[in-house]
XYZ file of C-alpha atoms in Angstrom:
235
model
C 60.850 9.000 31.796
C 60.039 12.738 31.111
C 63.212 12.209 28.374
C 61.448 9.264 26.980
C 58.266 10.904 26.994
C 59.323 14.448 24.639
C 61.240 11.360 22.430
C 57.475 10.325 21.683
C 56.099 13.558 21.564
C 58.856 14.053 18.906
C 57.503 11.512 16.542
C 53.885 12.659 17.438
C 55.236 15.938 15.826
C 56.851 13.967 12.885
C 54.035 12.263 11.877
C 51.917 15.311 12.502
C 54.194 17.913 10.134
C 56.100 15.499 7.847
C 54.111 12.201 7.596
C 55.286 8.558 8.884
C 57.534 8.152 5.537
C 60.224 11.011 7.308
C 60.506 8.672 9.987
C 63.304 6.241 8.669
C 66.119 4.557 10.310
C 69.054 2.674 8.338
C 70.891 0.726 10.728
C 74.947 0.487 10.390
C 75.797 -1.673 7.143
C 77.042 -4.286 9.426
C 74.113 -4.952 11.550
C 71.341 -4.122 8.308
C 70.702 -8.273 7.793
C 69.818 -8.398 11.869
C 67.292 -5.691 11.382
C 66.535 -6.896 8.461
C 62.812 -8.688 9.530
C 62.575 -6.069 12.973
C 58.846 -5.733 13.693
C 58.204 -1.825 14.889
C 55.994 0.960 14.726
C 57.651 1.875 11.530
C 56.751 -0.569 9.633
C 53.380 1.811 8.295
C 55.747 4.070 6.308
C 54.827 5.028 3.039
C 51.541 3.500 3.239
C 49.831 7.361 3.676
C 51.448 10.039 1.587
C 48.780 12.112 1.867
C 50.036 14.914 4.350
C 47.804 17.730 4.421
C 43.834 17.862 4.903
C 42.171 16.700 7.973
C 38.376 15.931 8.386
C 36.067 18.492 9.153
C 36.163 19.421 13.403
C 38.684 16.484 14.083
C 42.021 17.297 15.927
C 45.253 14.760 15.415
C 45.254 12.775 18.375
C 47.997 11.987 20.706
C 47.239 9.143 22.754
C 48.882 7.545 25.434
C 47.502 4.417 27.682
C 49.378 3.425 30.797
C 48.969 0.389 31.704
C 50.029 -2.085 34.395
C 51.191 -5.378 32.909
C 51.567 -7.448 36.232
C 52.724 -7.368 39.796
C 56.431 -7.677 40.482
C 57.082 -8.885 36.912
C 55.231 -8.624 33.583
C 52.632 -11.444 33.057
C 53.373 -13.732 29.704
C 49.525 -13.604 28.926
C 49.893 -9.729 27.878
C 53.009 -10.555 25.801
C 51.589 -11.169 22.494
C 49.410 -8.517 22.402
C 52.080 -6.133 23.742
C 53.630 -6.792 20.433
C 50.532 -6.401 18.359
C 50.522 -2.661 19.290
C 53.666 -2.108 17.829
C 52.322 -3.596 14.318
C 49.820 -1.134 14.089
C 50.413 1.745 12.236
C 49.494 4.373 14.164
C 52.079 3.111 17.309
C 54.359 5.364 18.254
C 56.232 2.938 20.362
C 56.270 2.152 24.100
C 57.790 3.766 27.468
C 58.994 1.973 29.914
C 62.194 -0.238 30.852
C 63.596 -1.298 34.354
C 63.842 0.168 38.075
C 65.654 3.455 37.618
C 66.093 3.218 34.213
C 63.244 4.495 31.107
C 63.348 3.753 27.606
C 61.985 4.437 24.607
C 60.709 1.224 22.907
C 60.256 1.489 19.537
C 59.908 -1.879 18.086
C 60.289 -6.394 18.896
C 62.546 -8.698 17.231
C 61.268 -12.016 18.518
C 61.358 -11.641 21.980
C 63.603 -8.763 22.709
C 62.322 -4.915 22.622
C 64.220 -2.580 20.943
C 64.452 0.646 22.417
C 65.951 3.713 22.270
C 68.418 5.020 25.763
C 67.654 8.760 26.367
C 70.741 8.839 28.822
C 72.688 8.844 25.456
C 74.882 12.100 25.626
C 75.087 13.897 22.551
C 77.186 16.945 21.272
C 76.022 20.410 22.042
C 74.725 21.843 18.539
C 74.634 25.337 17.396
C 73.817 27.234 14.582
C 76.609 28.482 11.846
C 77.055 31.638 10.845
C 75.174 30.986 7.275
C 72.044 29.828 9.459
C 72.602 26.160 8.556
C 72.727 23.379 11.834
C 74.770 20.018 11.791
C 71.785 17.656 12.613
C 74.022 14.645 12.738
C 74.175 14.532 16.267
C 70.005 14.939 16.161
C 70.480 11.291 14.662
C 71.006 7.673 15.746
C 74.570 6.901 15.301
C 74.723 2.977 15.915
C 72.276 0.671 16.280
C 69.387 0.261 19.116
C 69.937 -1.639 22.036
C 67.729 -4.233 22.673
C 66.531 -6.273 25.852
C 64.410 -9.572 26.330
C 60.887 -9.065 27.016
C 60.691 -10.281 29.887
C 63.020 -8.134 31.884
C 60.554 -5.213 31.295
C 59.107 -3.770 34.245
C 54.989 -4.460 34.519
C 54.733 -0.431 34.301
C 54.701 1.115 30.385
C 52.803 3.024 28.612
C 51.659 2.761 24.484
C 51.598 5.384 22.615
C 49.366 5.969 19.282
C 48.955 8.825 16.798
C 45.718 9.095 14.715
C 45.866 12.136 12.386
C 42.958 11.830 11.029
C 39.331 10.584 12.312
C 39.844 7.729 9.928
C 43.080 6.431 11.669
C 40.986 6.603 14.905
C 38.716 3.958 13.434
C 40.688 1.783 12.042
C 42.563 1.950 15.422
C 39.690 1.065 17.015
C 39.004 -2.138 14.546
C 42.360 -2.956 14.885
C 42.462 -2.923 18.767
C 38.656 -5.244 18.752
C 40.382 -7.411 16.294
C 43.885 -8.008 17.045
C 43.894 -7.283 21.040
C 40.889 -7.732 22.860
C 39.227 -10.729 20.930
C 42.235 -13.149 21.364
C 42.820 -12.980 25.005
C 40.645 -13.431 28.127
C 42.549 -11.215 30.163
C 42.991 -7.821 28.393
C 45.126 -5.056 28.622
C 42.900 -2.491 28.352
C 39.271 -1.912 27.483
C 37.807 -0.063 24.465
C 34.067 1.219 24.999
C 31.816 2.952 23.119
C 30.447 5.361 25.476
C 31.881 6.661 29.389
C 30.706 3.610 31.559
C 28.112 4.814 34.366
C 30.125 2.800 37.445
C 33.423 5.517 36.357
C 32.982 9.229 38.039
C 32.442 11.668 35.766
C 34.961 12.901 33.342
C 35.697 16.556 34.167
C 38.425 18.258 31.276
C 41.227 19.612 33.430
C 41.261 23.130 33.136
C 43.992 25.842 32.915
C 45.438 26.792 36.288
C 45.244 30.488 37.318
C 48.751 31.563 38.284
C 47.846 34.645 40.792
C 51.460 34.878 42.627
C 54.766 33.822 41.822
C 55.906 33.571 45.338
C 58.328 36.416 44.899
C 56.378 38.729 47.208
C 56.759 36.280 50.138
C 60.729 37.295 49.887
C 60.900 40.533 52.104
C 64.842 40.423 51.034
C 66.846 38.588 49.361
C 69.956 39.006 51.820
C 68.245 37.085 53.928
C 68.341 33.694 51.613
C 72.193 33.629 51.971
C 72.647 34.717 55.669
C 75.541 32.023 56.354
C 78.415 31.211 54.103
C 78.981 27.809 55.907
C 76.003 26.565 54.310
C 77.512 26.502 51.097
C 80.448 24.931 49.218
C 82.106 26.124 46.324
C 83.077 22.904 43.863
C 85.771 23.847 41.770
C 85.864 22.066 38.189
């Protein structure tokens, strides 16, 4: 999940530096007419070329709602909805999957997800002599996998980027229009102000490190006093 997770972050940072329209995928000639009508997050690209400016005291805005879509198995009333998020264009996709497995979900076709598997190995990459990387690797190299709805686990998490105060609001419209007006039971709730019945929000705060827990080591003979505690695996 913490893979999945810097795989969102990533297209945060896309969206942030290069704009939605860097973020295309061309699936394998082959399988282009199946992806051909894919619903997903990308489907906003091109629609904002503007890249630079941002309105006066607003940050760009990473945010991420977990959410818990059922009890043992995802309830069929959040479905719908579920796939409304990914139409909008400030989604950056889903996290989630099954019992010890995360993935990155990054768009529907009908009812499957498709998603991206961060336990896909890629070559290590390093820099040439002239400077110049081979990003290829960096890349998709086949198309995503997909899996029915259904199978997901109730546990995910959406993810949304708004870089500018005016993606915020038309998030917002979006969410009263397409989410929370066409369901009685709703996946989340969108308020104007911090409800009184919540505690108070306090902003976490920056941790003071004051030891690194080297001084509690009087010597560090003493951490390897028995060789029988330890086995050498040859490769």
């Amino acid at each position: 999940m913490l893979r999945c997770g810097q795989m969102m972050l990533a297209q945060a940072l896309i969206c942030r530096h290069l704009g939605r329209e860097k973020m295309c995928w061309s699936p394998p000639q082959s399988s282009s007419a199946a992806y051909g009508s894919m619903h997903s997050h990308r489907s906003a690209l091109g629609r904002n070329k503007n890249t630079a400016g941002f309105c006066s005291g607003w940050k760009p805005l990473l945010l991420i709602i977990p959410l818990r879509l059922g009890i043992n198995h995802i309830n069929p009333i959040y479905i719908e909805a579920f796939k409304e998020c990914f139409k909008m264009p400030q989604s950056l996709g889903a996290l989630g999957g099954k019992p010890n497995n995360a993935y990155y979900f990054i768009g529907f076709l009908g009812n499957e997800l498709i998603y991206l598997d961060p336990h896909t190995t890629q070559i290590f990459v390093d820099s040439e002599e002239n400077g110049m990387v081979d990003d290829q690797s960096f890349h998709c190299q086949q198309a995503p996998h997909r899996m029915k709805i259904m199978n997901l686990d109730p546990s995910v998490a959406l993810g949304f980027f708004c870089k500018e105060e005016k993606d915020f609001d038309n998030w917002c419209s979006l969410v009263q229009k397409e989410i929370l007006k066409q369901q009685s039971l709703r996946m989340f709730e969108l308020v104007q102000k911090h409800p009184p019945h919540w505690p108070p929000f306090i902003p976490p705060t920056k941790p003071e490190v004051t030891t690194t827990g080297a001084e509690l080591i009087e010597s560090t003979d003493k951490l390897f006093e028995l060789e029988e505690e330890f086995e050498i695996l040859s490769v």
